Short mmCIF file of N, CA and C in Angstrom, two decimals:
data_model
loop_
_atom_site.label_atom_id
_atom_site.label_comp_id
_atom_site.label_asym_id
_atom_site.label_seq_id
_atom_site.Cartn_x
_atom_site.Cartn_y
_atom_site.Cartn_z
N UNK A 979 -26.86 40.19 -23.36
CA UNK A 979 -25.88 40.09 -23.99
C UNK A 979 -24.60 40.00 -23.66
N UNK A 980 -24.48 41.72 -23.58
CA UNK A 980 -23.12 42.00 -23.57
C UNK A 980 -22.71 41.78 -22.28
N UNK A 981 -23.49 41.15 -21.16
CA UNK A 981 -22.84 41.56 -20.16
C UNK A 981 -22.06 39.62 -20.19
N UNK A 982 -22.44 38.99 -20.63
CA UNK A 982 -21.86 37.09 -21.29
C UNK A 982 -20.28 37.82 -21.73
N UNK A 983 -20.37 38.48 -22.54
CA UNK A 983 -19.22 38.49 -23.54
C UNK A 983 -17.90 38.63 -22.18
N UNK A 984 -18.05 39.88 -22.07
CA UNK A 984 -16.86 39.92 -20.65
C UNK A 984 -16.65 38.91 -19.26
N UNK A 985 -17.44 38.57 -18.88
CA UNK A 985 -17.27 37.63 -18.49
C UNK A 985 -16.76 36.39 -19.35
N UNK A 986 -17.58 35.94 -20.15
CA UNK A 986 -16.58 35.31 -20.26
C UNK A 986 -15.22 35.14 -21.00
N UNK A 987 -15.23 36.47 -21.66
CA UNK A 987 -13.53 36.92 -21.64
C UNK A 987 -12.87 36.83 -20.75
N UNK A 988 -13.05 37.33 -19.37
CA UNK A 988 -12.44 37.29 -17.92
C UNK A 988 -12.08 35.88 -17.74
N UNK A 989 -13.24 35.27 -17.76
CA UNK A 989 -12.97 33.29 -17.65
C UNK A 989 -11.97 32.37 -18.58
N UNK A 990 -11.86 33.54 -19.72
CA UNK A 990 -10.47 33.17 -20.82
C UNK A 990 -9.68 33.22 -20.16
N UNK A 991 -9.84 34.46 -19.48
CA UNK A 991 -8.27 34.89 -19.38
C UNK A 991 -7.55 34.34 -17.95
N UNK A 992 -8.39 34.20 -17.31
CA UNK A 992 -8.00 33.67 -16.31
C UNK A 992 -7.68 32.17 -16.09
N UNK A 993 -8.76 31.21 -17.19
CA UNK A 993 -8.20 30.30 -17.73
C UNK A 993 -6.44 29.88 -18.16
N UNK A 994 -6.78 30.91 -18.65
CA UNK A 994 -5.03 30.82 -19.72
C UNK A 994 -3.72 31.16 -18.36
N UNK A 995 -4.21 32.45 -17.24
CA UNK A 995 -3.31 32.45 -16.39
C UNK A 995 -3.16 31.63 -15.72
N UNK A 996 -4.30 30.81 -15.33
CA UNK A 996 -3.74 29.18 -14.50
C UNK A 996 -3.21 28.21 -15.14
N UNK A 997 -3.25 28.52 -16.47
CA UNK A 997 -2.53 27.04 -17.32
C UNK A 997 -1.12 28.01 -17.22
N UNK A 998 -0.53 28.99 -17.58
CA UNK A 998 0.53 29.81 -17.61
C UNK A 998 1.40 29.32 -16.32
N UNK A 999 0.87 29.17 -15.04
CA UNK A 999 1.07 29.13 -13.61
C UNK A 999 1.61 27.73 -13.92
N UNK A 1000 0.70 26.60 -14.27
CA UNK A 1000 0.89 25.33 -14.33
C UNK A 1000 2.05 25.07 -15.41
N UNK A 1001 1.77 25.62 -16.10
CA UNK A 1001 2.92 25.12 -17.12
C UNK A 1001 4.23 26.17 -16.15
N UNK A 1002 4.54 26.85 -16.01
CA UNK A 1002 5.57 27.32 -15.22
C UNK A 1002 6.79 26.47 -14.08
N UNK A 1003 5.35 26.07 -13.50
CA UNK A 1003 5.74 25.19 -12.25
C UNK A 1003 5.93 23.92 -12.23
N UNK A 1004 5.29 23.40 -13.87
CA UNK A 1004 6.08 22.16 -14.50
C UNK A 1004 7.03 22.29 -14.79
N UNK A 1005 7.42 22.96 -15.82
CA UNK A 1005 8.73 23.34 -16.13
C UNK A 1005 9.91 24.06 -14.96
N UNK A 1006 9.69 24.34 -14.07
CA UNK A 1006 10.40 24.30 -12.69
C UNK A 1006 10.94 23.37 -12.65
N UNK A 1007 9.91 21.93 -12.54
CA UNK A 1007 10.19 20.65 -11.78
C UNK A 1007 10.97 20.14 -12.43
N UNK A 1008 10.88 20.51 -13.88
CA UNK A 1008 11.70 19.39 -15.05
C UNK A 1008 13.22 20.04 -14.43
N UNK A 1009 13.43 21.26 -15.06
CA UNK A 1009 14.75 21.45 -14.70
C UNK A 1009 14.84 21.66 -13.24
N UNK A 1010 14.55 21.31 -11.95
CA UNK A 1010 14.96 20.75 -10.70
C UNK A 1010 15.83 19.27 -10.53
N UNK A 1011 14.54 18.78 -11.79
CA UNK A 1011 15.16 17.10 -12.17
C UNK A 1011 16.15 16.88 -12.95
N UNK A 1012 16.75 17.89 -13.98
CA UNK A 1012 17.49 17.89 -14.60
C UNK A 1012 19.24 17.86 -14.12
N UNK A 1013 19.06 18.64 -12.67
CA UNK A 1013 20.45 18.93 -12.29
C UNK A 1013 20.77 18.08 -11.53
N UNK A 1014 22.05 17.82 -11.68
CA UNK A 1014 22.85 15.94 -11.13
C UNK A 1014 22.89 16.75 -9.64
N UNK A 1015 22.58 17.66 -8.77
CA UNK A 1015 23.56 17.63 -7.83
C UNK A 1015 21.82 17.90 -6.74
N UNK A 1016 21.10 18.09 -7.45
CA UNK A 1016 19.47 18.52 -6.58
C UNK A 1016 19.56 17.61 -6.10
N UNK A 1017 18.74 17.86 -4.53
CA UNK A 1017 17.91 16.69 -4.04
C UNK A 1017 16.40 17.31 -3.88
N UNK A 1018 15.39 16.60 -4.36
CA UNK A 1018 14.10 16.85 -4.22
C UNK A 1018 13.56 16.58 -3.10
N UNK A 1019 13.23 17.56 -2.51
CA UNK A 1019 12.20 16.70 -1.07
C UNK A 1019 10.59 16.80 -1.08
N UNK A 1020 10.80 15.20 -1.86
CA UNK A 1020 9.44 14.85 -2.29
C UNK A 1020 9.09 14.02 -1.11
N UNK A 1021 7.89 14.16 -0.62
CA UNK A 1021 7.38 13.75 0.48
C UNK A 1021 6.89 12.07 0.19
N UNK A 1022 7.28 11.49 0.63
CA UNK A 1022 6.39 9.69 0.74
C UNK A 1022 6.02 9.44 1.77
N UNK A 1023 5.15 8.43 1.38
CA UNK A 1023 4.61 7.78 2.70
C UNK A 1023 5.68 6.21 2.73
N UNK A 1024 5.43 5.57 3.98
CA UNK A 1024 5.98 4.48 4.38
C UNK A 1024 6.33 3.64 2.85
N UNK A 1025 7.24 2.93 3.93
CA UNK A 1025 8.05 2.14 2.96
C UNK A 1025 7.29 1.33 2.14
N UNK A 1026 7.51 0.78 0.41
CA UNK A 1026 6.71 -0.02 0.09
C UNK A 1026 7.01 -1.06 0.19
N UNK A 1027 6.08 -2.45 0.92
CA UNK A 1027 6.89 -3.82 1.38
C UNK A 1027 6.36 -4.44 0.14
N UNK A 1028 7.20 -5.46 -0.22
CA UNK A 1028 7.20 -6.56 -1.27
C UNK A 1028 5.78 -7.28 -1.49
N UNK A 1029 5.82 -8.13 -2.61
CA UNK A 1029 4.91 -8.87 -1.98
C UNK A 1029 5.07 -10.18 -1.59
N UNK A 1030 6.21 -10.93 -1.47
CA UNK A 1030 6.57 -11.85 -0.87
C UNK A 1030 7.05 -11.69 0.52
N UNK A 1031 7.18 -10.30 1.24
CA UNK A 1031 7.30 -10.07 2.21
C UNK A 1031 5.76 -9.59 3.03
N UNK A 1032 4.96 -8.99 2.58
CA UNK A 1032 3.72 -9.49 3.26
C UNK A 1032 3.15 -11.06 3.26
N UNK A 1033 3.55 -11.54 1.81
CA UNK A 1033 2.83 -12.76 2.06
C UNK A 1033 3.66 -13.89 3.23
N UNK A 1034 4.81 -13.49 3.48
CA UNK A 1034 5.86 -14.33 4.81
C UNK A 1034 5.05 -13.49 5.69
N UNK A 1035 4.68 -12.10 6.23
CA UNK A 1035 3.95 -11.90 7.33
C UNK A 1035 3.01 -12.47 7.39
N UNK A 1036 1.83 -12.31 6.30
CA UNK A 1036 0.54 -13.15 6.84
C UNK A 1036 0.73 -14.48 7.20
N UNK A 1037 1.96 -15.62 6.73
CA UNK A 1037 2.06 -17.28 6.53
C UNK A 1037 2.44 -17.16 8.39
N UNK A 1038 3.32 -15.74 8.79
CA UNK A 1038 3.36 -15.90 9.74
C UNK A 1038 2.34 -15.42 10.79
N UNK A 1039 1.68 -14.90 10.06
CA UNK A 1039 0.55 -14.27 11.73
C UNK A 1039 -0.41 -16.48 11.35
N UNK A 1040 -0.73 -16.36 10.26
CA UNK A 1040 -1.56 -17.88 10.18
C UNK A 1040 -1.27 -18.96 11.23
N UNK A 1041 -0.16 -18.94 11.04
CA UNK A 1041 1.16 -20.02 11.43
C UNK A 1041 0.99 -19.73 13.32
N UNK A 1042 1.05 -18.41 13.32
CA UNK A 1042 1.13 -18.25 15.14
C UNK A 1042 -0.06 -18.43 15.61
N UNK A 1043 -1.28 -17.96 14.70
CA UNK A 1043 -2.69 -18.49 14.98
C UNK A 1043 -3.17 -19.83 15.35
N UNK A 1044 -2.29 -20.65 14.27
CA UNK A 1044 -2.24 -22.07 14.37
C UNK A 1044 -1.95 -22.51 15.94
N UNK A 1045 -0.97 -22.25 16.16
CA UNK A 1045 -0.15 -22.95 17.28
C UNK A 1045 -0.97 -22.28 18.74
N UNK A 1046 -1.81 -21.35 18.17
CA UNK A 1046 -2.50 -20.86 19.72
C UNK A 1046 -3.62 -21.30 19.91
N UNK A 1047 -4.30 -21.59 18.70
CA UNK A 1047 -5.12 -22.74 18.72
C UNK A 1047 -5.36 -23.91 18.98
N UNK A 1048 -4.13 -24.52 18.69
CA UNK A 1048 -4.12 -25.71 18.86
C UNK A 1048 -3.27 -25.70 20.51
N UNK A 1049 -2.82 -25.00 20.60
CA UNK A 1049 -2.05 -25.24 22.79
C UNK A 1049 -3.40 -24.82 22.99
N UNK A 1050 -4.19 -24.18 22.50
CA UNK A 1050 -5.69 -24.06 23.98
C UNK A 1050 -6.66 -25.39 23.34
N UNK A 1051 -6.55 -25.99 22.59
CA UNK A 1051 -7.41 -27.49 22.55
C UNK A 1051 -6.50 -28.31 22.74
N UNK A 1052 -4.91 -28.64 22.83
CA UNK A 1052 -4.38 -29.01 23.96
C UNK A 1052 -4.82 -29.12 25.61
N UNK A 1053 -5.15 -27.75 26.16
CA UNK A 1053 -5.20 -27.52 26.93
C UNK A 1053 -6.77 -27.79 27.08
N UNK A 1054 -7.48 -27.77 26.58
CA UNK A 1054 -9.17 -27.88 26.76
C UNK A 1054 -9.36 -29.63 26.55
N UNK A 1055 -8.79 -29.92 25.91
CA UNK A 1055 -8.95 -31.56 26.12
C UNK A 1055 -7.87 -33.06 26.53
N UNK A 1056 -7.28 -31.32 27.38
CA UNK A 1056 -5.71 -32.60 28.17
C UNK A 1056 -5.47 -33.60 27.10
N UNK A 1057 -4.46 -33.11 26.53
CA UNK A 1057 -3.94 -33.65 25.55
C UNK A 1057 -2.46 -33.43 25.71
N UNK A 1058 -1.38 -34.01 25.83
CA UNK A 1058 -0.25 -34.03 25.88
C UNK A 1058 0.56 -33.66 24.69
N UNK A 1059 1.71 -32.91 24.65
CA UNK A 1059 2.19 -32.27 23.35
C UNK A 1059 2.74 -33.67 22.79
N UNK A 1060 3.33 -34.45 23.27
CA UNK A 1060 3.87 -35.76 22.74
C UNK A 1060 2.25 -36.97 21.34
N UNK A 1061 1.08 -36.73 21.99
CA UNK A 1061 -0.10 -37.41 21.56
C UNK A 1061 -0.07 -36.45 20.37
N UNK A 1062 -0.59 -35.26 20.84
CA UNK A 1062 -1.29 -34.38 19.39
C UNK A 1062 0.34 -34.21 18.61
N UNK A 1063 1.60 -34.68 18.35
CA UNK A 1063 2.55 -34.34 17.84
C UNK A 1063 2.41 -35.84 16.67
N UNK A 1064 2.23 -37.06 17.41
CA UNK A 1064 1.92 -37.69 16.63
C UNK A 1064 0.71 -37.73 15.71
N UNK A 1065 -0.39 -37.17 16.62
CA UNK A 1065 -1.69 -36.97 15.48
C UNK A 1065 -1.61 -36.25 14.16
N UNK A 1066 -0.32 -35.07 14.63
CA UNK A 1066 -0.30 -34.46 13.46
C UNK A 1066 0.56 -35.00 12.31
N UNK A 1067 1.76 -35.82 13.17
CA UNK A 1067 2.25 -36.50 12.00
C UNK A 1067 1.66 -37.39 10.86
N UNK A 1068 1.02 -38.07 11.60
CA UNK A 1068 -0.48 -39.34 11.04
C UNK A 1068 -1.10 -39.06 9.98
N UNK A 1069 -2.04 -37.36 10.36
CA UNK A 1069 -2.46 -36.60 8.82
C UNK A 1069 -1.90 -36.18 8.09
N UNK A 1070 -0.56 -35.90 8.61
CA UNK A 1070 0.38 -35.33 7.45
C UNK A 1070 0.92 -36.88 6.46
N UNK A 1071 1.05 -37.48 7.06
CA UNK A 1071 1.14 -38.75 6.51
C UNK A 1071 0.27 -39.34 5.18
N UNK A 1072 -1.16 -39.54 6.01
CA UNK A 1072 -1.91 -39.63 5.17
C UNK A 1072 -2.97 -38.54 4.07
N UNK A 1073 -1.85 -37.47 4.30
CA UNK A 1073 -1.75 -36.02 3.13
C UNK A 1073 -2.96 -35.31 3.66
N UNK A 1074 -3.29 -35.10 4.71
CA UNK A 1074 -4.22 -34.23 5.20
C UNK A 1074 -4.20 -32.91 5.76
N UNK A 1075 -2.92 -32.96 5.98
CA UNK A 1075 -2.61 -31.61 6.47
C UNK A 1075 -1.04 -31.11 5.49
N UNK A 1076 -0.86 -30.12 5.05
CA UNK A 1076 0.60 -29.83 4.41
C UNK A 1076 1.85 -30.03 5.11
#
């Protein structure tokens, strides 16, 4: 039992020391933030893109995939551009595509 008390006491001291170190580091960071001329060297990742940009990029990728598939089908079935354009206009008029 005597052995446990000194160990527990050391653990408590170690915890207190670590807490003080953390508290000191936090206080220092706050002081740095309060300085008007200070520039913190905060590591950052790549720029964050907005949801609108991500959606626009996704739409562009879908459009390119559609066009590539359409070109492939036109070649496979030997359909001229004008014929496919007429078909797409008809489908759009009937409300089958947006």
